[in-house]
PDB file of C-alpha atoms in Angstrom:
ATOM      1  CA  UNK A   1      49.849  -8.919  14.409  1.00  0.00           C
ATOM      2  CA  UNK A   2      51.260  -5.206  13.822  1.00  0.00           C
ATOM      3  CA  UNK A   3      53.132  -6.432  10.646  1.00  0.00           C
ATOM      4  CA  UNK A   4      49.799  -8.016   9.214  1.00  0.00           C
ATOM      5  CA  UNK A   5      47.553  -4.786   9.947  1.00  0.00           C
ATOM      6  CA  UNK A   6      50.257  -2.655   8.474  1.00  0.00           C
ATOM      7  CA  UNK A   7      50.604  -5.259   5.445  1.00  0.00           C
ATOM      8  CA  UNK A   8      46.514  -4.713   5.509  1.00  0.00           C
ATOM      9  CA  UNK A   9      47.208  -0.897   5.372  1.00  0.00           C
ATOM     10  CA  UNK A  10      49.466  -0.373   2.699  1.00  0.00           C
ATOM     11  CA  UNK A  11      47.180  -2.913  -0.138  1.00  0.00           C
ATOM     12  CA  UNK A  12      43.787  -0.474   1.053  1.00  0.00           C
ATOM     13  CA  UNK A  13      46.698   2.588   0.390  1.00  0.00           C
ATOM     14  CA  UNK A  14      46.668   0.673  -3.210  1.00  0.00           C
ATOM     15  CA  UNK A  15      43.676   0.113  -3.497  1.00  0.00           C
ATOM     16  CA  UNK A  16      42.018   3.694  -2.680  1.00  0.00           C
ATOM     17  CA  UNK A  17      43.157   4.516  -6.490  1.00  0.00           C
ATOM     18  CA  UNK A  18      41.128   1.266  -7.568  1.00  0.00           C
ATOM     19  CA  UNK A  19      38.023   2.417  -5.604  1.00  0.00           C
ATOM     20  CA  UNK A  20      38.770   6.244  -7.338  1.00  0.00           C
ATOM     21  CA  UNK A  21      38.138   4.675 -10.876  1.00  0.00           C
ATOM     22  CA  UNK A  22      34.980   3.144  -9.618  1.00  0.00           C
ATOM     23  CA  UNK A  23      33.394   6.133  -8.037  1.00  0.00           C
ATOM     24  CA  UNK A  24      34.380   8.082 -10.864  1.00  0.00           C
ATOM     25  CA  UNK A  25      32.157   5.770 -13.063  1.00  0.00           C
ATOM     26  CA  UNK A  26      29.544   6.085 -10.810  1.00  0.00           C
ATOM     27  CA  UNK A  27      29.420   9.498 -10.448  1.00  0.00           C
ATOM     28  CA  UNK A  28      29.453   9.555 -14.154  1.00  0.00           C
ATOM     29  CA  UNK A  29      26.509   7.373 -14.250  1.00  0.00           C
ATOM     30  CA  UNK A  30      24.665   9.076 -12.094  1.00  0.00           C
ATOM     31  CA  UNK A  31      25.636  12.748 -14.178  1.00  0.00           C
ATOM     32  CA  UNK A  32      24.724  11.351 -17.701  1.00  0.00           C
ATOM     33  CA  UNK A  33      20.939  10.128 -15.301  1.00  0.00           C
ATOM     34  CA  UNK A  34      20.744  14.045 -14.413  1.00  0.00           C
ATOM     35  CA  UNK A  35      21.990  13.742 -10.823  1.00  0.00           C
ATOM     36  CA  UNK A  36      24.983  16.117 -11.480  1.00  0.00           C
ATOM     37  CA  UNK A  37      28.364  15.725 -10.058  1.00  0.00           C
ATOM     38  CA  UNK A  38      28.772  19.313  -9.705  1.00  0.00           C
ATOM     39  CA  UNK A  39      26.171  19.157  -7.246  1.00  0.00           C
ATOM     40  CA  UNK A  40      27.385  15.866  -5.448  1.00  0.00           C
ATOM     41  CA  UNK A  41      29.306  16.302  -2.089  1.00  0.00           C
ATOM     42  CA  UNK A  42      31.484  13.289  -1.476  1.00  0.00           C
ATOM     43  CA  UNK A  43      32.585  12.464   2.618  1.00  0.00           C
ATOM     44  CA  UNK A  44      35.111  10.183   3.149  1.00  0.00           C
ATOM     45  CA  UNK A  45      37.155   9.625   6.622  1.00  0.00           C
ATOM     46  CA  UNK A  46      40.505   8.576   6.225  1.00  0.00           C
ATOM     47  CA  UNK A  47      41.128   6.432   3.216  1.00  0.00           C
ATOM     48  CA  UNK A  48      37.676   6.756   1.902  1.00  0.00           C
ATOM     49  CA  UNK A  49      38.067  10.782   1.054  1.00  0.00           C
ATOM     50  CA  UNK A  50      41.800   9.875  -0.817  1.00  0.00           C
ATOM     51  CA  UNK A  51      39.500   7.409  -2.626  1.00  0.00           C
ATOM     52  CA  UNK A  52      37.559  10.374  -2.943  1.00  0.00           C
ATOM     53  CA  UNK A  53      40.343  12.383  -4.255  1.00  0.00           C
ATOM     54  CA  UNK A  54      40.887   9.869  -6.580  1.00  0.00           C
ATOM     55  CA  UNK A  55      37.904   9.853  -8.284  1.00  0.00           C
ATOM     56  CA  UNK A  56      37.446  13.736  -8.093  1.00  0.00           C
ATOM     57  CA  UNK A  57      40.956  13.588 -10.330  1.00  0.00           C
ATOM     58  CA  UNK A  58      39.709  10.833 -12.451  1.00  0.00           C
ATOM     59  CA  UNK A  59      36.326  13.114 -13.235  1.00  0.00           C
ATOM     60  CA  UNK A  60      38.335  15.928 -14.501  1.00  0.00           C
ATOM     61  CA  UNK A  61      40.349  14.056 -16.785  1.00  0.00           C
ATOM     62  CA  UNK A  62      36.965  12.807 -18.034  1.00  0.00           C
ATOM     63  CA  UNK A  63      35.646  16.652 -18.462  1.00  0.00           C
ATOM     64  CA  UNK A  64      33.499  16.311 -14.843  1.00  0.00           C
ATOM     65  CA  UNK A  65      34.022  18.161 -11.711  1.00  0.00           C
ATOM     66  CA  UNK A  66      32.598  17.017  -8.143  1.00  0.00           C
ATOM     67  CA  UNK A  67      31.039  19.693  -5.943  1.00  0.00           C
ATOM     68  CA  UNK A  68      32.699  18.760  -2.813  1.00  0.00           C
ATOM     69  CA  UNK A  69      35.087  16.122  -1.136  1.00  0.00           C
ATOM     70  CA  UNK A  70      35.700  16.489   2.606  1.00  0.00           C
ATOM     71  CA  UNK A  71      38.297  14.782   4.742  1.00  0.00           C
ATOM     72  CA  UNK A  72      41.501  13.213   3.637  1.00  0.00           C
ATOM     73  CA  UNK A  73      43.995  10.192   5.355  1.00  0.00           C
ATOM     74  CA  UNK A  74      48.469  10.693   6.157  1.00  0.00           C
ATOM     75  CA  UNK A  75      50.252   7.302   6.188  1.00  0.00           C
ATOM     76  CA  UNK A  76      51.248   6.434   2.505  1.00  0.00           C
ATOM     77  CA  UNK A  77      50.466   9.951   1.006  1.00  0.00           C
ATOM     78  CA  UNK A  78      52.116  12.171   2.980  1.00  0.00           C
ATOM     79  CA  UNK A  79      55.587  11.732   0.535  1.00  0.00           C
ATOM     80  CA  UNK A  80      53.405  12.327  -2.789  1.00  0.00           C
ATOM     81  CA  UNK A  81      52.710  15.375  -4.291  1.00  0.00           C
ATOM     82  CA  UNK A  82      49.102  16.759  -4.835  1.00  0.00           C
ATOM     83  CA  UNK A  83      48.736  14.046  -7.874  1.00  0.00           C
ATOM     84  CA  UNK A  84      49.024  11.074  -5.124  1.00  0.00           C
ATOM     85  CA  UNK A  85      46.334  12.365  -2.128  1.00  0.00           C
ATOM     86  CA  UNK A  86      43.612  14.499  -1.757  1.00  0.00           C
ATOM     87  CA  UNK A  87      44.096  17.977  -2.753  1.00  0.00           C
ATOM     88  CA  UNK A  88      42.602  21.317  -3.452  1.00  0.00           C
ATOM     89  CA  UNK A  89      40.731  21.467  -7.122  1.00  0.00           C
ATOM     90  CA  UNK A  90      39.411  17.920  -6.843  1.00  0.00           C
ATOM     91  CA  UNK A  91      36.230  18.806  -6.393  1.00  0.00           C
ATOM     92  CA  UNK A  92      34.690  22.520  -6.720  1.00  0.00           C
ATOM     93  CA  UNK A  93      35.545  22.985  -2.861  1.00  0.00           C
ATOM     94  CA  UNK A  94      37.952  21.088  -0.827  1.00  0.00           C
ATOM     95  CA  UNK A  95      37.350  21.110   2.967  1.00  0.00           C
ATOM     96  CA  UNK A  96      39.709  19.212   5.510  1.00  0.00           C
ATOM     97  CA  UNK A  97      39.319  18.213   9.131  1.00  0.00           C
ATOM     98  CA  UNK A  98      42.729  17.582  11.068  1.00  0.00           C
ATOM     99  CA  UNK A  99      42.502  16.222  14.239  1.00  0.00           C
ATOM    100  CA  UNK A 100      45.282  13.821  14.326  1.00  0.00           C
ATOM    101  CA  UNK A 101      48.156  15.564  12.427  1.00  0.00           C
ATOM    102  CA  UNK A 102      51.312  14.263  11.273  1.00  0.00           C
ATOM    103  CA  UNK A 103      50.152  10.874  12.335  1.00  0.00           C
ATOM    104  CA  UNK A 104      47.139   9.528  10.715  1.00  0.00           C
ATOM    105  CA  UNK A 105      45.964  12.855   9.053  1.00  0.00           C
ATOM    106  CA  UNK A 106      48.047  15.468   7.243  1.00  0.00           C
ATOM    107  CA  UNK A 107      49.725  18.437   9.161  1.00  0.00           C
ATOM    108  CA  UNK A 108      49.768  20.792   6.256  1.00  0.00           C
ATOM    109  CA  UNK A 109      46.902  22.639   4.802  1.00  0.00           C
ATOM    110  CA  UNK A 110      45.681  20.452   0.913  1.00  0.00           C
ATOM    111  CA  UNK A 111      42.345  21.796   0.496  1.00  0.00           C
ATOM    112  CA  UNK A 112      40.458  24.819  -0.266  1.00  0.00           C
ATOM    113  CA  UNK A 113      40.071  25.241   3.742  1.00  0.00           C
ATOM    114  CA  UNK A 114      41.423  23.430   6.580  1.00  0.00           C
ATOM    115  CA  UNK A 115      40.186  23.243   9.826  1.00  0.00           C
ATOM    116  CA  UNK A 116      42.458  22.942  12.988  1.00  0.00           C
ATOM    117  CA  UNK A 117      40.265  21.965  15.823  1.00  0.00           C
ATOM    118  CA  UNK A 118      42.017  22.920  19.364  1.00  0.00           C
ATOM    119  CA  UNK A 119      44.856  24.644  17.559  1.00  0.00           C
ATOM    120  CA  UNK A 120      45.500  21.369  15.538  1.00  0.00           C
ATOM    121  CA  UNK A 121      46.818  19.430  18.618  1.00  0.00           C
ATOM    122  CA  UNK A 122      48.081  15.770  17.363  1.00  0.00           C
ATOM    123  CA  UNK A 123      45.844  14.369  20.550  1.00  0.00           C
ATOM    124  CA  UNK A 124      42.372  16.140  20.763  1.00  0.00           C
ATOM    125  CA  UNK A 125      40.968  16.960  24.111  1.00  0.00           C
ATOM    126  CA  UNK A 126      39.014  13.806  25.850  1.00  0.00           C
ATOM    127  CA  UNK A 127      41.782  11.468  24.074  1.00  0.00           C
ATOM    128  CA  UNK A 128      44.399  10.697  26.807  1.00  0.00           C
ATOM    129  CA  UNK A 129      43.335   7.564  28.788  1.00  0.00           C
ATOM    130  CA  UNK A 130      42.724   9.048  32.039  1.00  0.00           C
ATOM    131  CA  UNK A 131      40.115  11.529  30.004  1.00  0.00           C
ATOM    132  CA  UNK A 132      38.458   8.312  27.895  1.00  0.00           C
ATOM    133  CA  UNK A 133      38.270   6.377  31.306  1.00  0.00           C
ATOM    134  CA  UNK A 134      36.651   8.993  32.654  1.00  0.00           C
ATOM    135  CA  UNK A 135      34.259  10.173  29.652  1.00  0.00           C
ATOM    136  CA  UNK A 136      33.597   6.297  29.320  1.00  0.00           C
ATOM    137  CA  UNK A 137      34.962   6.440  25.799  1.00  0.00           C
ATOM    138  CA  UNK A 138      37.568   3.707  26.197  1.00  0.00           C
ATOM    139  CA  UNK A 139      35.675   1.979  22.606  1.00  0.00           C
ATOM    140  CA  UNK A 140      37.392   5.381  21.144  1.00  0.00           C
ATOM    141  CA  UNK A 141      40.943   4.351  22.618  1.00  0.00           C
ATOM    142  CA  UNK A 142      42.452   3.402  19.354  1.00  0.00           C
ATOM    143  CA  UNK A 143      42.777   6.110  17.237  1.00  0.00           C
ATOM    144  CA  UNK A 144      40.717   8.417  19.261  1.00  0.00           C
ATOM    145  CA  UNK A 145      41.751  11.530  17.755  1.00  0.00           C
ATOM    146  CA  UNK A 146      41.695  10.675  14.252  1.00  0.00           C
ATOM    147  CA  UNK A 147      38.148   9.160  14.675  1.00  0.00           C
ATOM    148  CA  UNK A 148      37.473  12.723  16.308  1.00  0.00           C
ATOM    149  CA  UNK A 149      37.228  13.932  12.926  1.00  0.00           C
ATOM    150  CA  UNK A 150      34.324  11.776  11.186  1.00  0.00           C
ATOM    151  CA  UNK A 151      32.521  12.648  14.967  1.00  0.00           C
ATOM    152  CA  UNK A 152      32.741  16.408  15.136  1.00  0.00           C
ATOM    153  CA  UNK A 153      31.314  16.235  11.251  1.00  0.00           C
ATOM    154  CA  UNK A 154      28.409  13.518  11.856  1.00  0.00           C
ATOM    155  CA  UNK A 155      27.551  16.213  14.761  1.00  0.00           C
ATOM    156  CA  UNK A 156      28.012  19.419  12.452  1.00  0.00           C
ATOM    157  CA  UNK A 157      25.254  17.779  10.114  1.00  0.00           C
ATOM    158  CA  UNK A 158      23.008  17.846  13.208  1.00  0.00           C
ATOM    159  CA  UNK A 159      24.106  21.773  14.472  1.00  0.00           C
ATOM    160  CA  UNK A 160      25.772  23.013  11.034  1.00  0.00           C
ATOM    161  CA  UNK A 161      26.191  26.621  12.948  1.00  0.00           C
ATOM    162  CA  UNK A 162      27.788  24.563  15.866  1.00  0.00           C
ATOM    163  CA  UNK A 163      31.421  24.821  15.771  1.00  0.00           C
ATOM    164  CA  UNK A 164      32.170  28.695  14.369  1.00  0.00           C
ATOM    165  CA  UNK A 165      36.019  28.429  13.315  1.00  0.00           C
ATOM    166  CA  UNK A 166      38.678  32.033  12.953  1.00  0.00           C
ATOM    167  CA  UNK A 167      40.771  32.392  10.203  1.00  0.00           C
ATOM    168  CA  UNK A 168      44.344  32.512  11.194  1.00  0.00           C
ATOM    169  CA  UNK A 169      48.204  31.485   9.068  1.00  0.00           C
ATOM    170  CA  UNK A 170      48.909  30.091  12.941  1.00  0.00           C
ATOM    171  CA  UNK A 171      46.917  29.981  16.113  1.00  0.00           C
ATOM    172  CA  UNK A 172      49.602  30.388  18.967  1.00  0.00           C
ATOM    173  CA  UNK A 173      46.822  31.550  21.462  1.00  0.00           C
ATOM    174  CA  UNK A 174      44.140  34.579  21.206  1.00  0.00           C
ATOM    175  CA  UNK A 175      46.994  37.197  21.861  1.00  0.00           C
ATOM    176  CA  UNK A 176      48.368  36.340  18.284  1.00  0.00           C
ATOM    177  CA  UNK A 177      45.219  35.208  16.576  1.00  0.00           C
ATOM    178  CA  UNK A 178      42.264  36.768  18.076  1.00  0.00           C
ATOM    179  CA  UNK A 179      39.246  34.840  17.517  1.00  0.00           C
ATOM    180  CA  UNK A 180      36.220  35.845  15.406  1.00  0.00           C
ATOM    181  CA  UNK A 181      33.826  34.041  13.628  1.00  0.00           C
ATOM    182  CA  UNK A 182      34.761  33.592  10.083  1.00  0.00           C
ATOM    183  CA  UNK A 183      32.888  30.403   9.098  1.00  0.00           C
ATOM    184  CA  UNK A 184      31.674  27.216  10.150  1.00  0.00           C
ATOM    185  CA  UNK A 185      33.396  23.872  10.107  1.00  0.00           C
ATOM    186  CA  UNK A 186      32.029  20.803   8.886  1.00  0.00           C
ATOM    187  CA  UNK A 187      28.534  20.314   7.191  1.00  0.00           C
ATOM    188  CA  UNK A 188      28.082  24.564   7.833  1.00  0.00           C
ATOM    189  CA  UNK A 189      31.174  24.792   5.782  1.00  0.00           C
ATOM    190  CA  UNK A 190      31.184  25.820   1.865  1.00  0.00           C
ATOM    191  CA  UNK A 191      32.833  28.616  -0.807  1.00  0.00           C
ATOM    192  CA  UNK A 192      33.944  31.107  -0.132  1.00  0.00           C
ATOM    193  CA  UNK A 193      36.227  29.969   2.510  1.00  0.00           C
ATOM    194  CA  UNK A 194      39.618  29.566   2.352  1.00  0.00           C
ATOM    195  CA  UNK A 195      42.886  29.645   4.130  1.00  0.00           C
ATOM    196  CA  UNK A 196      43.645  27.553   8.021  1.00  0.00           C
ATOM    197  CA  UNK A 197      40.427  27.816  10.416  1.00  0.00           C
ATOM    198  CA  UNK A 198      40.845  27.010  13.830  1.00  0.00           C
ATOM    199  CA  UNK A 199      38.037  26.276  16.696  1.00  0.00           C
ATOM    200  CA  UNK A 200      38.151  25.076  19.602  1.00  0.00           C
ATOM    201  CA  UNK A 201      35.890  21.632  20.792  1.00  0.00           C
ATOM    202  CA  UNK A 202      34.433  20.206  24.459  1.00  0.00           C
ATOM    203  CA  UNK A 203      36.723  16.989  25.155  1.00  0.00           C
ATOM    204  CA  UNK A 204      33.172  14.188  24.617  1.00  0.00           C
ATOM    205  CA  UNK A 205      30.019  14.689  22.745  1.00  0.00           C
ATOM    206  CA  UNK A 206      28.679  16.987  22.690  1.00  0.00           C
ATOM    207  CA  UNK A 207      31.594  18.558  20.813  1.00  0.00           C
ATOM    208  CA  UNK A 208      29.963  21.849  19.549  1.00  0.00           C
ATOM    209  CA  UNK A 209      30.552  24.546  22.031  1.00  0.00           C
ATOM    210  CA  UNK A 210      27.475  26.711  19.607  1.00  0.00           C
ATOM    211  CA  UNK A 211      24.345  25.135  20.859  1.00  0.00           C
ATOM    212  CA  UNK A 212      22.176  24.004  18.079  1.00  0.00           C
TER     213      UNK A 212
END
């Protein structure tokens, strides 16, 4: 069974480029019909923003330029360079949610900004079993913290002021990176950001600590 999922995972790897071309052409489409892709904001969780990323490349080889691609999946890209995953200049503004890195999501900052909820731990809070038992989140047990990332957006679209994010080259604790509000992750998010933002998150929904 884990040889045929991971069989299933490497042909969607393939096939993300596939699904770029298309969205390209559709984006495209909907540019020449006066819906323009500067002003388009693509999300895609996992493989759907490197399809994303795809197409965003694909548009500025054909002259266009999305406004915005958020999100980005790890296994199969991580050994490519910037040509081969989602990366800054793919769309106008790049923004990046990793909260499962090194393991299903990338480690290492690729977009304009990159957000690093709960200092960018590899499990999020409210992940370990005895937390998901508890929480009564046990639906959430597979890949609970990279799901954590299409969750704390679909919630930032509800409270876009809800989770206020620092800018910081490494959060080691607020003696090293004291915390101030420099921006807003998720759907609060936009130019001109830049650089790693971190934030901290409660361990079940609701995740925004900022009341909407």
């Amino acid at each position: 069974m884990f040889l045929f999922k991971k069989i299933r995972y490497i042909s969607a790897v393939h096939n993300t480029r596939y699904m770029g071309q298309q969205l390209a052409s559709f984006v495209q489409f909907l540019d020449a019909a006066g819906a323009r892709a500067a002003s388009l904001h693509v999300v895609g969780f996992s493989l759907g923003a490197e399809a994303a990323g795809f197409g965003g490349k694909e548009l500025k080889r054909r002259g266009l330029l999305l406004g915005r691609i958020t999100d980005p999946a790890y296994p199969g890209y991580s050994l490519t360079g910037s040509d081969g995953h989602l990366a800054k200049g793919d769309a106008a503004f790049v923004d990046v949610l990793h909260t499962n890195p090194g393991i299903l999501g990338f480690p290492q900052p690729i977009g304009d900004v990159d957000f690093y909820p709960n200092a960018g731990q590899w499990v999020q809070p409210g992940c370990w079993i005895d937390q998901l038992i508890r929480n009564r989140e046990l639906g959430f047990v597979n890949g609970c913290s990279h799901n954590r990332a299409w969750r704390l957006y679909a919630e930032s679209i509800r409270n876009p002021r809800g989770f206020p994010a620092t800018l910081c080259r490494k959060w080691k604790g607020s003696r090293l990176c004291n915390f101030q509000v420099d921006g807003y992750m998720g759907f609060g998010a936009g130019p001109p950001l830049s650089g790693k933002m971190y934030l901290e998150t409660n361990q079940r929904s609701p995740f925004a600590r900022n009341g909407p």
